[in-house]
mmCIF file of C-alpha atoms and ligand atoms in Angstrom:
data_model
loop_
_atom_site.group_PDB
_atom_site.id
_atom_site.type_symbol
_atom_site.label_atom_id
_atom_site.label_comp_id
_atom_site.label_asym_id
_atom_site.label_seq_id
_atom_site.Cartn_x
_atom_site.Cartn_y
_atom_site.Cartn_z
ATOM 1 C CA UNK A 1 179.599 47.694 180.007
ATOM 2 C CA UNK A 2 181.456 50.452 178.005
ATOM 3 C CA UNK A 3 185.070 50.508 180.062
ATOM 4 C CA UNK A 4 187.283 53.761 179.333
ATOM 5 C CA UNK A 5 189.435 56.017 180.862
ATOM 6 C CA UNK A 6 188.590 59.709 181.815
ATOM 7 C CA UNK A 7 190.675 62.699 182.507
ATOM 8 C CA UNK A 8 188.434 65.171 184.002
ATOM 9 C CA UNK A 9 191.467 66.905 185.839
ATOM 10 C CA UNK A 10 192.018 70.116 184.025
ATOM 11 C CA UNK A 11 195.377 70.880 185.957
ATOM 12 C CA UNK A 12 197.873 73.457 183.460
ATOM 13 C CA UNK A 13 201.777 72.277 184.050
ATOM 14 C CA UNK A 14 203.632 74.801 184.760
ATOM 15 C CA UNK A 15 206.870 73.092 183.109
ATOM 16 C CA UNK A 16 207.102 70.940 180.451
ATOM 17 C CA UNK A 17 208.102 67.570 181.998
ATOM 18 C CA UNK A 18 211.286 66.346 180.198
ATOM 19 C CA UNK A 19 211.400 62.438 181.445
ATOM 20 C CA UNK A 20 208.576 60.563 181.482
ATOM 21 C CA UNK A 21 210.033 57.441 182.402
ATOM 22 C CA UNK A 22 208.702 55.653 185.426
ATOM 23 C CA UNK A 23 205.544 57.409 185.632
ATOM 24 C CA UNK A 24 202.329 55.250 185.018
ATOM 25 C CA UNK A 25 200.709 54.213 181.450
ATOM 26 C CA UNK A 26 198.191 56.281 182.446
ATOM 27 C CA UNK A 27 199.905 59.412 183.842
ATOM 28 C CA UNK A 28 201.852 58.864 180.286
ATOM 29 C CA UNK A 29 199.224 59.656 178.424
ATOM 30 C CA UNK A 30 197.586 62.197 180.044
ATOM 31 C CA UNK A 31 200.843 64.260 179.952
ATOM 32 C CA UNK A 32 201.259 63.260 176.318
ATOM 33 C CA UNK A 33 198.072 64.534 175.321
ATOM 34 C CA UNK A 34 198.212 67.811 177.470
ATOM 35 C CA UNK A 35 201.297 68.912 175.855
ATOM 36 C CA UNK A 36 199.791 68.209 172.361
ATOM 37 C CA UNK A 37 197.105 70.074 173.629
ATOM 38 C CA UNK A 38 196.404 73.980 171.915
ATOM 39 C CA UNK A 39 193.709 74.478 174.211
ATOM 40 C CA UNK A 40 196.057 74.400 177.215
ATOM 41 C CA UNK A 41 198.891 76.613 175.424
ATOM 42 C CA UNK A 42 196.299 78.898 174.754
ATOM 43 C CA UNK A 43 195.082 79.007 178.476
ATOM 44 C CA UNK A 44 198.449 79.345 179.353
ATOM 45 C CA UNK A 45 199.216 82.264 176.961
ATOM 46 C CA UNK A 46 195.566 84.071 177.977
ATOM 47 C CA UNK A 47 195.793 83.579 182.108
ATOM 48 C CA UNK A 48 193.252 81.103 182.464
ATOM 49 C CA UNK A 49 193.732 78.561 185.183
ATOM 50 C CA UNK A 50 192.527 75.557 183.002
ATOM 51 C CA UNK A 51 191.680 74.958 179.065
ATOM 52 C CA UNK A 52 187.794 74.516 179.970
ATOM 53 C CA UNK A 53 187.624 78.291 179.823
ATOM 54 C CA UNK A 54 187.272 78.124 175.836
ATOM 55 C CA UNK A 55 184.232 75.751 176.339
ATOM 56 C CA UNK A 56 182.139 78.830 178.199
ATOM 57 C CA UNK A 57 183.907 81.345 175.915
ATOM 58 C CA UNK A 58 182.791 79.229 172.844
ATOM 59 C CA UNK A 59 179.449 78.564 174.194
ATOM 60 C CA UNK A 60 179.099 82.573 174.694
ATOM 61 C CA UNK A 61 180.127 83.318 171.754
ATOM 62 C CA UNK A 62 177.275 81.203 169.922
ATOM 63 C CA UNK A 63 174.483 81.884 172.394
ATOM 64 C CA UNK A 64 175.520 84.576 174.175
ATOM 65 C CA UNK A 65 174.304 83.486 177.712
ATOM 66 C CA UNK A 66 176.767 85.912 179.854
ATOM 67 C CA UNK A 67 176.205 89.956 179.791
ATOM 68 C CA UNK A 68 177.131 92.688 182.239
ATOM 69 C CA UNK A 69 175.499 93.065 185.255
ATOM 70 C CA UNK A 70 174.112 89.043 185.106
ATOM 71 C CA UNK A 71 173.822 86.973 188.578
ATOM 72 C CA UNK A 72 175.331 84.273 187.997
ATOM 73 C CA UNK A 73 176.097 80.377 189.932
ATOM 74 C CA UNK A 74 179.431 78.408 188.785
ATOM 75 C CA UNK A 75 178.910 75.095 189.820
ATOM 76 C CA UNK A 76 181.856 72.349 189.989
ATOM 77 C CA UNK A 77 184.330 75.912 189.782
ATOM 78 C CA UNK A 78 187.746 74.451 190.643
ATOM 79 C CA UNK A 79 190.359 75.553 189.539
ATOM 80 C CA UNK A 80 188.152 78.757 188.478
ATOM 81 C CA UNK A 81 188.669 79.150 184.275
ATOM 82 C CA UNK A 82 184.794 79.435 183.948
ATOM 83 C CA UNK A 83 184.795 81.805 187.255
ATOM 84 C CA UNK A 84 187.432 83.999 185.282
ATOM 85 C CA UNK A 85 185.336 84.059 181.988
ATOM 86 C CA UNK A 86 182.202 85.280 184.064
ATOM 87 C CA UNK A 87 183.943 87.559 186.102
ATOM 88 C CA UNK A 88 185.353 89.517 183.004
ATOM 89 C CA UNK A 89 181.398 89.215 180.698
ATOM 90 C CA UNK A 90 179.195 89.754 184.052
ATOM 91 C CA UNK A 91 181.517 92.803 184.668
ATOM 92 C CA UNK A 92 181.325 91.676 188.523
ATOM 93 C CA UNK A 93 184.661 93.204 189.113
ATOM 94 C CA UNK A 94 183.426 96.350 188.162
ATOM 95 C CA UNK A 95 186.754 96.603 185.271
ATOM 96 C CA UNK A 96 184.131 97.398 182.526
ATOM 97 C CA UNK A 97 183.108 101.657 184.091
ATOM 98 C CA UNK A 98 179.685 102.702 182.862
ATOM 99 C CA UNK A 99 178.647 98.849 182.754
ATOM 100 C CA UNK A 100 176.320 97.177 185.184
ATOM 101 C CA UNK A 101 177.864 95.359 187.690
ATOM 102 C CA UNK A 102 177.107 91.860 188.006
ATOM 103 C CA UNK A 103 177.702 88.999 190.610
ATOM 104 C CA UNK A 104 179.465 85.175 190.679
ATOM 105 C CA UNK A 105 179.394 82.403 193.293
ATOM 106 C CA UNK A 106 181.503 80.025 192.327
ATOM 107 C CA UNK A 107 181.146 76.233 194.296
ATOM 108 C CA UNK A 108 183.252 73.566 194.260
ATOM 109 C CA UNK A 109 183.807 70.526 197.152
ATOM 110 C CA UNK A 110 187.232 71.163 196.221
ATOM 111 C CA UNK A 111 189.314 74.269 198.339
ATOM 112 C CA UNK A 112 190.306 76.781 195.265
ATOM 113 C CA UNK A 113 191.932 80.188 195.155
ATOM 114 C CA UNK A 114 190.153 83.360 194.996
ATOM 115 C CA UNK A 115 189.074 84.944 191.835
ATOM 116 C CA UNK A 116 188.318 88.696 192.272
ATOM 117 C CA UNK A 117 185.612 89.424 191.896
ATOM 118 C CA UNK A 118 183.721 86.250 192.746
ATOM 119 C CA UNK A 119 182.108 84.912 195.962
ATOM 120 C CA UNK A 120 184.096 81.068 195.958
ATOM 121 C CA UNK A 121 182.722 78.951 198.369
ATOM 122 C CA UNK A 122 185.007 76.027 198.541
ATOM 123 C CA UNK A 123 184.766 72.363 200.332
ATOM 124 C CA UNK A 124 180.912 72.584 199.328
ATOM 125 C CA UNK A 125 178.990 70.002 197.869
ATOM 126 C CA UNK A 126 176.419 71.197 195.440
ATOM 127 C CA UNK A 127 174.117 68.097 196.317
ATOM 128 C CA UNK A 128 173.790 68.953 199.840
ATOM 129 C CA UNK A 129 171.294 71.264 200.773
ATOM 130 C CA UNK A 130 173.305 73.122 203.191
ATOM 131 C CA UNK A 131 175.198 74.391 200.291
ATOM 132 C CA UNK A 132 171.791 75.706 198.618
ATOM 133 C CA UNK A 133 171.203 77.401 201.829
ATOM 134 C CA UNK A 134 174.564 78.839 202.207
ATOM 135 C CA UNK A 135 173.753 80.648 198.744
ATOM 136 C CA UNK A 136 170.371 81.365 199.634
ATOM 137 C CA UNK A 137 171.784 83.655 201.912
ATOM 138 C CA UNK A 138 174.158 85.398 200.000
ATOM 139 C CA UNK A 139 171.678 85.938 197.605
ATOM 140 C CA UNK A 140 170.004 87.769 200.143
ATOM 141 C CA UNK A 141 166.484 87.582 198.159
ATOM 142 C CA UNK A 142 167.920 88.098 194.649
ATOM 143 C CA UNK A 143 167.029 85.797 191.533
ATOM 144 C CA UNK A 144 169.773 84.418 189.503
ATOM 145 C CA UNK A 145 170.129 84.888 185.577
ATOM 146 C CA UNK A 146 172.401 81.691 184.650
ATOM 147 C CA UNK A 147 173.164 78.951 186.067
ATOM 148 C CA UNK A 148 176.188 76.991 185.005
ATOM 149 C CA UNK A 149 177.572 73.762 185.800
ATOM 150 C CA UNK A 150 180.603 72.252 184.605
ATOM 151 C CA UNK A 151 180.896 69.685 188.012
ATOM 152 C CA UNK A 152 182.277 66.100 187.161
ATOM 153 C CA UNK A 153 182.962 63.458 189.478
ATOM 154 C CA UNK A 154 185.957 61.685 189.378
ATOM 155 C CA UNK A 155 185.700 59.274 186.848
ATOM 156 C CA UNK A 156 185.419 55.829 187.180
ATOM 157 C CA UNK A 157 186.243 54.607 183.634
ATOM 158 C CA UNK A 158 183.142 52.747 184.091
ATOM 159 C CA UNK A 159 180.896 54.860 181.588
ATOM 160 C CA UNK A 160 177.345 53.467 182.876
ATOM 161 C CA UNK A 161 178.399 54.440 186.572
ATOM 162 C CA UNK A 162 180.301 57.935 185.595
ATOM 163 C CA UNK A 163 177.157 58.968 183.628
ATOM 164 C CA UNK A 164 174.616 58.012 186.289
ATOM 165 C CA UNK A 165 176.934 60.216 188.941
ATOM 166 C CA UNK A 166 177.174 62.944 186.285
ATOM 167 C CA UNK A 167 173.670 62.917 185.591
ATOM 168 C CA UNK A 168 172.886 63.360 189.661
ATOM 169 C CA UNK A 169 174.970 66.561 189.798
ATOM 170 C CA UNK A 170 173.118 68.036 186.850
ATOM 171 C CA UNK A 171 169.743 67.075 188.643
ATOM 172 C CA UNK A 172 171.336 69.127 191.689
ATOM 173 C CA UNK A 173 172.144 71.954 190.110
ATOM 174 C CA UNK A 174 168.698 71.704 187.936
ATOM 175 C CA UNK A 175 166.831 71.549 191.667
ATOM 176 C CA UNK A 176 168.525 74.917 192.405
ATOM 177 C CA UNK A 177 168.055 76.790 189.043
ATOM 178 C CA UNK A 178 164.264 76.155 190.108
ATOM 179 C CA UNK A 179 164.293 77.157 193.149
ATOM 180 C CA UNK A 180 166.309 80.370 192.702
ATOM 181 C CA UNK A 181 166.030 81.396 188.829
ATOM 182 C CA UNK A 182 164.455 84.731 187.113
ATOM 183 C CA UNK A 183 161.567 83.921 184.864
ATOM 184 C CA UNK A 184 163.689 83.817 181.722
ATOM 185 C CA UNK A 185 166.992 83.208 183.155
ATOM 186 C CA UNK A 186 169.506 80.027 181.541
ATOM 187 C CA UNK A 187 170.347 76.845 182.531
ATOM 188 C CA UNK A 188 174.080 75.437 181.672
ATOM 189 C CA UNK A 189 174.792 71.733 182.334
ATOM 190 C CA UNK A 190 177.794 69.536 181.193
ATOM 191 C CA UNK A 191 176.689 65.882 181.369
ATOM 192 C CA UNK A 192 178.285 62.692 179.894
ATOM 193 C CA UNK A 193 176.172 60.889 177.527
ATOM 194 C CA UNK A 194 174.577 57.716 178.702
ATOM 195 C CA UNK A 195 170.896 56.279 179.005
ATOM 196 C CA UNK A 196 169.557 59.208 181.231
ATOM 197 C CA UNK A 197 170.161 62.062 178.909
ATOM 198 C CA UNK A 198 166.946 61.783 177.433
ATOM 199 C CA UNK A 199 165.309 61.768 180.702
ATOM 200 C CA UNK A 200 166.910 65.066 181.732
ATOM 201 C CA UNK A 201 166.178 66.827 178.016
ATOM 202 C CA UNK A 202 163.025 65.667 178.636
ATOM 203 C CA UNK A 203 162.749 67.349 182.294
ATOM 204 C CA UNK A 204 164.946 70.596 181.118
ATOM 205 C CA UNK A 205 161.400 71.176 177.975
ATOM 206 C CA UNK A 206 158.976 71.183 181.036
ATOM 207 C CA UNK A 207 160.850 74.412 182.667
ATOM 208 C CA UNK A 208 162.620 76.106 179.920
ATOM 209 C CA UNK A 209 161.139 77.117 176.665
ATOM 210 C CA UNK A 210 164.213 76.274 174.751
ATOM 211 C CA UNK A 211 166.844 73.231 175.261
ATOM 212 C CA UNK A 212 169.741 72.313 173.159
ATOM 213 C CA UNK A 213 172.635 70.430 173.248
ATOM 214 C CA UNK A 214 176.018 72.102 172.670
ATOM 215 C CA UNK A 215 179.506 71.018 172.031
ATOM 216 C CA UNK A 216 182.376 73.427 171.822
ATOM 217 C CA UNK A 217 184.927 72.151 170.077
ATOM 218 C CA UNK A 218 187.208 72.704 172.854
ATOM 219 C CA UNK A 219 185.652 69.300 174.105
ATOM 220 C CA UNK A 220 188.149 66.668 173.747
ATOM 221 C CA UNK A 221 187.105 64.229 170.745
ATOM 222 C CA UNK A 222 187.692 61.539 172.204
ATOM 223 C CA UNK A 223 185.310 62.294 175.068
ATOM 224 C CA UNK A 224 181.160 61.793 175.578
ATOM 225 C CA UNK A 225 180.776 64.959 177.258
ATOM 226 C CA UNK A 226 178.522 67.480 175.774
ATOM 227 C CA UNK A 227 175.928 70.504 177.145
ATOM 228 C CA UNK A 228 172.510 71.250 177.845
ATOM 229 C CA UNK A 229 171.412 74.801 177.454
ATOM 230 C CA UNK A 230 168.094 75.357 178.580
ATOM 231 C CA UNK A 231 166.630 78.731 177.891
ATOM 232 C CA UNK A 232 163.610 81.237 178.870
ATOM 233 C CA UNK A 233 162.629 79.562 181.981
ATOM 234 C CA UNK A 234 159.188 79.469 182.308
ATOM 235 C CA UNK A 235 159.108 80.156 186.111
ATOM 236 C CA UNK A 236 158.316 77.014 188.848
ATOM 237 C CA UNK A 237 154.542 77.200 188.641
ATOM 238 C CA UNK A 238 154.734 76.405 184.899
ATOM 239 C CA UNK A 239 156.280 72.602 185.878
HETATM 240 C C1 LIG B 301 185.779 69.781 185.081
HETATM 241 S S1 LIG B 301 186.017 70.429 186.678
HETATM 242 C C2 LIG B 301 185.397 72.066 186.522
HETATM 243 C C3 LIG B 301 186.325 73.000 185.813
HETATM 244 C C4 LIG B 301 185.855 74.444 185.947
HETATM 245 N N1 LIG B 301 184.623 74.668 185.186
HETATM 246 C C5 LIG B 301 186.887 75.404 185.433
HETATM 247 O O1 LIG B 301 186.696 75.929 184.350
HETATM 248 O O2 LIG B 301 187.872 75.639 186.144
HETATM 249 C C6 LIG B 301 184.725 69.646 187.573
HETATM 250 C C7 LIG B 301 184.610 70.083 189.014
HETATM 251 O O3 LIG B 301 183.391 69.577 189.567
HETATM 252 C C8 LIG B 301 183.617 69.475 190.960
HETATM 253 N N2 LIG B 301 182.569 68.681 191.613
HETATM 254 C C9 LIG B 301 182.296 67.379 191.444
HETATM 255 N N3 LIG B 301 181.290 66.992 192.271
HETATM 256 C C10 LIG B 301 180.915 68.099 192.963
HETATM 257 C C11 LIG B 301 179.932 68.341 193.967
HETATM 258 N N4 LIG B 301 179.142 67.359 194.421
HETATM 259 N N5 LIG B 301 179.822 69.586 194.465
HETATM 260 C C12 LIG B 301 180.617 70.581 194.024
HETATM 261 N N6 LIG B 301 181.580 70.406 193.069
HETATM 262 C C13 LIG B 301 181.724 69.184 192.543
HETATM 263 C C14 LIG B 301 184.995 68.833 191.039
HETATM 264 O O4 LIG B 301 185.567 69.008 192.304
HETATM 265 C C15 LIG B 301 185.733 69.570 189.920
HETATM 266 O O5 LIG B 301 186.479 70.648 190.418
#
């Protein structure tokens, strides 16, 4: 088995830490590389809450998956840099006048702070079905034009296990996009490579008339993390 260590934790430091001694190997590192990191100067510099934000932004900028007035689903939201990105393109805080207005529920089972303009349900796992019904109702009978997730577990290091975990939330989000997705409408989904990626492409073609997999190059090189983006969905009875 394929044995490495993963830093999904996407925490900014405020200050730059200026003795490292007597922290962990591992803590070590992760600080080392963070403050190498441009990413997280950058998402310091531009107000985001974490350096995933240039992932979506990157993503958008090559397919173009967020516009004003979109409905949209953040799943796996914490801290809330991917909530801030569609807050600002789906115009749901109304800052863009004579734009449509959009809307954002962002879902974590982490508690995170508010992003305004977004509904954030916190402490709510996306693989439980009470969360689906939670949403359900604050959809209120609307359809949904992306949905995005970015969710992770924390990782193992064991890369068999992580990816079969990883691969689990994608299938819960996937189970949701079905049941509450326009005709036409996107599906986003970080996974981490592994044996079942193939399986999911392969699920992802029989709903969506386009699927590709994306990698910003905000994503670490060192990591096997990459996207689907499944496009034009075909609508349930097409399955
Ligand atoms: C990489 S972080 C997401 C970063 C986020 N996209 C951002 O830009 O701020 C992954 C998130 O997935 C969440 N997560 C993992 N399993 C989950 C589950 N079952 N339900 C909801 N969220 C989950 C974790 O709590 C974590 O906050």
């Amino acid at each position: 088995m394929h044995i490495k260590r993963l830093h999904t934790c996407c925490t900014l430091l405020k200050e730059r830490p200026t003795n490292l001694k007597g922290k962990k190997h591992s803590s070590q590192l992760w600080l080392t590389r963070q403050l190498k990191d441009p990413y997280v100067e950058k998402a310091k510099k531009e107000n985001y809450r974490c350096r995933s934000a240039f992932k979506l932004l990157e993503i958008n900028e090559r397919h173009n998956i967020l516009s004003p007035g979109m409905i949209v689903i953040d799943c796996g939201a914490a801290p809330g840099s991917w909530t801030q990105v569609a807050v600002k393109l789906t115009n749901s805080n109304g800052s863009q006048e004579n734009k449509p207005i959009g809307s954002v529920f962002s879902i974590d089972r982490q508690l995170f702070h508010q992003v305004e303009g977004a509904h954030i349900l916190g402490n709510s796992d996306f693989t439980s079905l009470e969360t689906h019904r939670k949403l359900r109702d604050l959809l209120n009978g609307k359809l949904v034009d992306l949905v995005m997730s970015d969710m992770a577990p924390n990782a193992s290091g064991v890369r068999d296990i992580d990816h079969e975990v990883i691969i689990t939330l994608a299938y819960s989000a996937l189970k949701f996009a079905l049941q509450f997705s326009k005709p036409g409408s996107t599906f986003l989904t970080k996974i981490w490579d592994g044996g079942k990626s193939s399986q999911l492409e392969e699920d992802l073609c029989k709903f969506y008339n386009k699927v590709k997999v994306v990698r910003p190059d905000a994503t670490r090189d060192d990591s096997h993390e990459m996207y689907f983006l499944a496009r034009e969905f075909k609508g349930l009875k097409a399955g």
